[in-house]
mmCIF file of C-alpha atoms in Angstrom:
data_model
loop_
_atom_site.group_PDB
_atom_site.id
_atom_site.type_symbol
_atom_site.label_atom_id
_atom_site.label_comp_id
_atom_site.label_asym_id
_atom_site.label_seq_id
_atom_site.Cartn_x
_atom_site.Cartn_y
_atom_site.Cartn_z
ATOM 1 C CA ALA A 77 23.616 63.055 31.353
ATOM 2 C CA GLN A 78 27.157 63.209 29.753
ATOM 3 C CA SER A 79 30.232 63.923 31.521
ATOM 4 C CA VAL A 80 33.896 63.951 30.359
ATOM 5 C CA SER A 81 36.752 63.127 32.685
ATOM 6 C CA GLN A 82 40.258 64.082 32.607
ATOM 7 C CA HIS A 83 43.101 61.660 34.558
ATOM 8 C CA ASN A 84 45.795 63.976 35.688
ATOM 9 C CA HIS A 85 45.173 66.923 37.501
ATOM 10 C CA HIS A 86 49.099 67.942 37.106
ATOM 11 C CA VAL A 87 51.197 66.940 34.470
ATOM 12 C CA ILE A 88 55.063 68.368 34.889
ATOM 13 C CA LEU A 89 57.665 67.966 32.298
ATOM 14 C CA SER A 90 61.023 68.417 30.778
ATOM 15 C CA GLU A 91 60.882 70.790 27.504
ATOM 16 C CA ALA A 92 61.288 68.032 24.619
ATOM 17 C CA ALA A 93 59.483 65.014 26.907
ATOM 18 C CA SER A 94 56.397 64.236 24.586
ATOM 19 C CA LEU A 95 53.208 64.445 26.203
ATOM 20 C CA GLU A 96 49.943 62.505 26.078
ATOM 21 C CA LEU A 97 46.800 63.911 27.815
ATOM 22 C CA GLY A 98 43.926 61.208 28.390
ATOM 23 C CA CYS A 99 40.168 62.736 28.313
ATOM 24 C CA ASN A 100 37.143 60.103 28.086
ATOM 25 C CA TYR A 101 33.528 60.915 27.994
ATOM 26 C CA SER A 102 30.303 58.638 28.750
ATOM 27 C CA TYR A 103 27.798 59.732 26.636
ATOM 28 C CA GLY A 104 25.522 56.686 24.070
ATOM 29 C CA GLY A 105 25.891 59.062 21.123
ATOM 30 C CA THR A 106 27.655 60.090 18.373
ATOM 31 C CA VAL A 107 29.452 63.224 19.635
ATOM 32 C CA ASN A 108 31.440 66.348 18.474
ATOM 33 C CA LEU A 109 35.024 66.438 20.229
ATOM 34 C CA PHE A 110 37.356 70.160 21.081
ATOM 35 C CA TRP A 111 40.376 70.323 23.386
ATOM 36 C CA TYR A 112 40.932 73.863 24.908
ATOM 37 C CA VAL A 113 43.566 75.328 26.215
ATOM 38 C CA GLN A 114 44.036 77.927 28.902
ATOM 39 C CA TYR A 115 47.429 79.709 29.143
ATOM 40 C CA PRO A 116 48.620 82.130 31.319
ATOM 41 C CA GLY A 117 46.956 85.044 31.733
ATOM 42 C CA GLN A 118 44.943 84.465 28.143
ATOM 43 C CA HIS A 119 41.960 83.815 26.318
ATOM 44 C CA LEU A 120 40.741 80.081 26.258
ATOM 45 C CA GLN A 121 40.947 79.362 23.297
ATOM 46 C CA LEU A 122 40.352 75.969 20.431
ATOM 47 C CA LEU A 123 43.548 73.769 20.165
ATOM 48 C CA LEU A 124 41.631 71.904 17.489
ATOM 49 C CA LYS A 125 38.454 69.750 16.752
ATOM 50 C CA TYR A 126 37.157 66.542 16.107
ATOM 51 C CA PHE A 127 33.344 66.631 14.052
ATOM 52 C CA SER A 128 33.750 63.864 11.462
ATOM 53 C CA GLY A 129 36.207 61.524 9.402
ATOM 54 C CA ASP A 130 39.789 60.629 9.774
ATOM 55 C CA PRO A 131 40.124 60.230 13.929
ATOM 56 C CA LEU A 132 43.846 61.758 13.916
ATOM 57 C CA VAL A 133 43.507 65.272 14.271
ATOM 58 C CA LYS A 134 46.775 68.210 13.858
ATOM 59 C CA GLY A 135 45.432 71.346 15.974
ATOM 60 C CA ILE A 136 47.867 74.171 15.891
ATOM 61 C CA LYS A 137 50.926 74.002 17.960
ATOM 62 C CA GLY A 138 52.045 71.260 16.860
ATOM 63 C CA PHE A 139 49.226 68.964 18.795
ATOM 64 C CA GLU A 140 47.043 65.941 18.069
ATOM 65 C CA ALA A 141 44.361 64.131 19.370
ATOM 66 C CA GLU A 142 43.373 61.351 18.179
ATOM 67 C CA PHE A 143 39.650 59.741 18.691
ATOM 68 C CA ILE A 144 38.849 55.794 19.827
ATOM 69 C CA LYS A 145 35.354 55.209 19.481
ATOM 70 C CA SER A 146 35.729 51.619 20.916
ATOM 71 C CA LYS A 147 37.053 53.248 24.058
ATOM 72 C CA PHE A 148 34.900 56.841 24.310
ATOM 73 C CA SER A 149 39.021 57.903 24.279
ATOM 74 C CA PHE A 150 40.077 61.151 22.320
ATOM 75 C CA ASN A 151 43.966 61.670 24.121
ATOM 76 C CA LEU A 152 46.336 64.781 23.717
ATOM 77 C CA ARG A 153 49.300 64.515 22.028
ATOM 78 C CA LYS A 154 52.580 66.622 20.732
ATOM 79 C CA PRO A 155 56.078 64.266 20.737
ATOM 80 C CA SER A 156 58.187 66.824 21.831
ATOM 81 C CA VAL A 157 56.549 69.742 24.578
ATOM 82 C CA GLN A 158 57.993 73.095 24.901
ATOM 83 C CA TRP A 159 58.146 76.300 27.346
ATOM 84 C CA SER A 160 55.288 77.671 26.573
ATOM 85 C CA ASP A 161 53.267 74.898 26.558
ATOM 86 C CA THR A 162 52.561 75.569 30.125
ATOM 87 C CA ALA A 163 49.090 76.315 30.381
ATOM 88 C CA GLU A 164 45.604 74.445 31.134
ATOM 89 C CA TYR A 165 43.481 72.125 28.977
ATOM 90 C CA PHE A 166 40.738 71.235 28.970
ATOM 91 C CA CYS A 167 38.325 68.476 26.409
ATOM 92 C CA ALA A 168 35.173 68.862 26.099
ATOM 93 C CA VAL A 169 32.417 67.051 24.210
ATOM 94 C CA SER A 170 28.749 68.508 22.496
ATOM 95 C CA PRO A 171 26.258 65.288 21.791
ATOM 96 C CA ILE A 172 25.643 65.802 18.563
ATOM 97 C CA GLY A 173 21.882 67.107 17.314
ATOM 98 C CA ALA A 174 22.086 68.346 20.942
ATOM 99 C CA ALA A 175 19.531 71.843 21.949
ATOM 100 C CA GLY A 176 22.306 74.543 21.949
ATOM 101 C CA ASN A 177 25.665 72.949 20.914
ATOM 102 C CA LYS A 178 25.786 72.609 24.721
ATOM 103 C CA LEU A 179 29.714 72.255 25.888
ATOM 104 C CA THR A 180 30.256 69.365 28.532
ATOM 105 C CA PHE A 181 33.954 70.272 29.968
ATOM 106 C CA GLY A 182 36.552 67.395 31.761
ATOM 107 C CA GLY A 183 37.736 69.177 34.331
ATOM 108 C CA GLY A 184 41.399 69.625 33.429
ATOM 109 C CA THR A 185 45.233 69.274 33.358
ATOM 110 C CA ARG A 186 47.559 71.125 34.724
ATOM 111 C CA VAL A 187 50.903 71.509 32.076
ATOM 112 C CA LEU A 188 54.519 72.626 33.245
ATOM 113 C CA VAL A 189 57.114 72.700 31.049
ATOM 114 C CA LYS A 190 60.384 73.333 32.294
ATOM 115 C CA PRO A 191 63.057 74.471 30.764
ATOM 116 C CA ASP B 40 38.752 92.975 16.016
ATOM 117 C CA GLY B 41 36.374 90.988 16.209
ATOM 118 C CA GLY B 42 35.705 88.902 19.926
ATOM 119 C CA ILE B 43 34.463 88.925 22.756
ATOM 120 C CA THR B 44 34.145 91.661 25.794
ATOM 121 C CA GLN B 45 34.185 90.487 28.742
ATOM 122 C CA SER B 46 33.892 93.447 32.096
ATOM 123 C CA PRO B 47 35.328 94.224 34.046
ATOM 124 C CA LYS B 48 37.879 92.104 34.941
ATOM 125 C CA TYR B 49 38.082 91.831 38.292
ATOM 126 C CA LEU B 50 35.397 92.618 40.369
ATOM 127 C CA PHE B 51 34.014 92.878 44.176
ATOM 128 C CA ARG B 52 30.661 92.905 46.315
ATOM 129 C CA LYS B 53 29.350 91.620 49.804
ATOM 130 C CA GLU B 54 27.562 89.557 50.305
ATOM 131 C CA GLY B 55 23.890 89.079 49.099
ATOM 132 C CA GLN B 56 24.651 92.397 46.673
ATOM 133 C CA ASN B 57 23.788 91.130 42.685
ATOM 134 C CA VAL B 58 26.637 92.048 40.669
ATOM 135 C CA THR B 59 25.791 92.119 37.015
ATOM 136 C CA LEU B 60 28.608 90.590 34.185
ATOM 137 C CA SER B 61 29.066 92.426 31.245
ATOM 138 C CA CYS B 62 29.560 90.338 27.394
ATOM 139 C CA GLU B 63 29.533 91.591 24.673
ATOM 140 C CA GLN B 64 30.256 90.225 20.752
ATOM 141 C CA ASN B 65 31.135 91.418 17.692
ATOM 142 C CA LEU B 66 31.387 88.370 15.544
ATOM 143 C CA ASN B 67 27.509 88.010 14.375
ATOM 144 C CA HIS B 68 26.870 85.253 16.290
ATOM 145 C CA ASP B 69 23.572 83.709 17.267
ATOM 146 C CA ALA B 70 24.660 81.714 20.717
ATOM 147 C CA MET B 71 26.186 82.753 23.563
ATOM 148 C CA TYR B 72 27.235 80.745 26.462
ATOM 149 C CA TRP B 73 28.270 81.889 30.150
ATOM 150 C CA TYR B 74 30.089 79.369 32.404
ATOM 151 C CA ARG B 75 31.712 79.267 35.681
ATOM 152 C CA GLN B 76 34.971 78.381 36.170
ATOM 153 C CA ASP B 77 35.966 76.648 39.418
ATOM 154 C CA PRO B 78 39.619 74.593 40.067
ATOM 155 C CA GLY B 79 39.958 71.661 39.465
ATOM 156 C CA GLN B 80 35.955 71.528 38.386
ATOM 157 C CA GLY B 81 37.063 72.621 34.654
ATOM 158 C CA LEU B 82 34.030 74.754 33.219
ATOM 159 C CA ARG B 83 30.507 74.483 34.474
ATOM 160 C CA LEU B 84 28.008 75.314 31.761
ATOM 161 C CA ILE B 85 25.385 78.754 33.700
ATOM 162 C CA TYR B 86 23.158 79.564 31.332
ATOM 163 C CA TYR B 87 22.565 79.856 26.983
ATOM 164 C CA SER B 88 21.128 81.686 23.870
ATOM 165 C CA GLN B 89 20.699 80.417 20.804
ATOM 166 C CA ILE B 90 18.559 83.372 20.269
ATOM 167 C CA VAL B 91 17.759 86.993 20.877
ATOM 168 C CA ASN B 92 14.838 87.108 23.516
ATOM 169 C CA ASP B 93 15.658 83.522 24.332
ATOM 170 C CA PHE B 94 17.610 81.982 27.034
ATOM 171 C CA GLN B 95 18.266 78.397 28.598
ATOM 172 C CA LYS B 96 18.975 76.930 31.627
ATOM 173 C CA GLY B 97 22.012 75.438 31.852
ATOM 174 C CA ASP B 98 23.016 72.750 34.319
ATOM 175 C CA ILE B 99 24.265 75.374 37.547
ATOM 176 C CA ALA B 100 21.606 77.930 36.594
ATOM 177 C CA GLU B 101 20.275 77.884 40.813
ATOM 178 C CA GLY B 102 21.351 81.679 42.065
ATOM 179 C CA TYR B 103 21.609 83.378 37.857
ATOM 180 C CA SER B 104 19.408 85.361 35.881
ATOM 181 C CA VAL B 105 20.623 86.568 32.198
ATOM 182 C CA SER B 106 18.755 88.856 29.489
ATOM 183 C CA ARG B 107 18.796 88.597 26.012
ATOM 184 C CA GLU B 108 17.676 91.512 24.784
ATOM 185 C CA LYS B 109 20.143 92.237 21.816
ATOM 186 C CA LYS B 110 21.904 89.566 20.039
ATOM 187 C CA GLU B 111 25.496 91.057 20.552
ATOM 188 C CA SER B 112 24.840 91.193 24.871
ATOM 189 C CA PHE B 113 24.193 88.980 27.310
ATOM 190 C CA PRO B 114 24.535 90.129 30.327
ATOM 191 C CA LEU B 115 24.739 87.362 33.717
ATOM 192 C CA THR B 116 23.609 88.630 37.198
ATOM 193 C CA VAL B 117 24.893 86.986 40.049
ATOM 194 C CA THR B 118 22.206 87.332 42.855
ATOM 195 C CA SER B 119 22.369 86.493 46.345
ATOM 196 C CA ALA B 120 20.872 83.247 46.158
ATOM 197 C CA GLN B 121 24.433 82.437 44.875
ATOM 198 C CA LYS B 122 25.658 80.370 47.377
ATOM 199 C CA ASN B 123 28.973 80.058 46.182
ATOM 200 C CA PRO B 124 29.176 83.619 43.112
ATOM 201 C CA THR B 125 33.109 83.818 44.487
ATOM 202 C CA ALA B 126 34.194 82.343 41.022
ATOM 203 C CA PHE B 127 35.560 82.640 37.201
ATOM 204 C CA TYR B 128 32.933 84.119 34.754
ATOM 205 C CA LEU B 129 33.000 82.900 30.924
ATOM 206 C CA CYS B 130 31.531 83.869 28.612
ATOM 207 C CA ALA B 131 31.494 82.830 24.662
ATOM 208 C CA SER B 132 29.985 83.236 21.816
ATOM 209 C CA SER B 133 29.121 80.575 18.999
ATOM 210 C CA PRO B 134 27.429 80.977 15.472
ATOM 211 C CA GLY B 135 24.971 78.318 16.726
ATOM 212 C CA GLY B 136 22.127 77.310 14.366
ATOM 213 C CA ALA B 137 21.651 73.441 14.200
ATOM 214 C CA ARG B 138 25.216 72.384 12.805
ATOM 215 C CA ALA B 139 26.874 72.097 16.138
ATOM 216 C CA ASP B 140 30.556 74.875 16.191
ATOM 217 C CA THR B 141 33.409 76.537 17.741
ATOM 218 C CA GLN B 142 32.935 78.394 20.585
ATOM 219 C CA TYR B 143 34.855 81.381 21.202
ATOM 220 C CA PHE B 144 35.530 82.994 24.819
ATOM 221 C CA GLY B 145 36.082 86.040 26.248
ATOM 222 C CA PRO B 146 38.873 87.605 28.452
ATOM 223 C CA GLY B 147 36.372 86.072 31.638
ATOM 224 C CA THR B 148 35.771 88.210 34.862
ATOM 225 C CA ARG B 149 37.337 87.299 38.598
ATOM 226 C CA LEU B 150 34.417 87.810 40.872
ATOM 227 C CA THR B 151 34.729 88.047 44.375
ATOM 228 C CA VAL B 152 32.335 87.919 46.718
ATOM 229 C CA LEU B 153 33.715 89.179 50.404
#
């Protein structure tokens, strides 16, 4: 069975700092990759996704992620964070062809941006 | 407004009681999912349904049951057999079909068993 690891459970940084959240997965086949974000008191929502093509994908609110197949990684980045980026971030994978398009999530990273 | 609704937002139950969590979507999606969210563990899949009248166990189905009698509804019952039911429960839906697609999430129900 596949698994997803997010290296940092908590990240605290100041506004304008750069953010990088690590995500590694274990699965031998081809996967679709997702980053979801959960702002305080809000629904879990999609930040960005990778299905195929350019391994550098851009999402909403200035976020981007790079798929490195050889490293089984899909790290999330933002060059300059804002206080409104305070949220919990989840990486998820879905093996291509898996029944039901099931997602396996990482444990999440709580990000606190200090004003 | 299109979306996924879950009710209630907060639910309290006594130990030993079954409880049913509601999930409704008006997105005309074929597939629906139930996840459980616990601190530090991310989301774990309980059950999923790709089509009406069909559903499959996820990774942590023990102590839970579901039904899918209508396309728009996918209720989850937390039974007394679930050893640690206190958690945040999220319902999701996706268009379904053979191609992978984004899952859209509801606001969640926080269940506390006393």
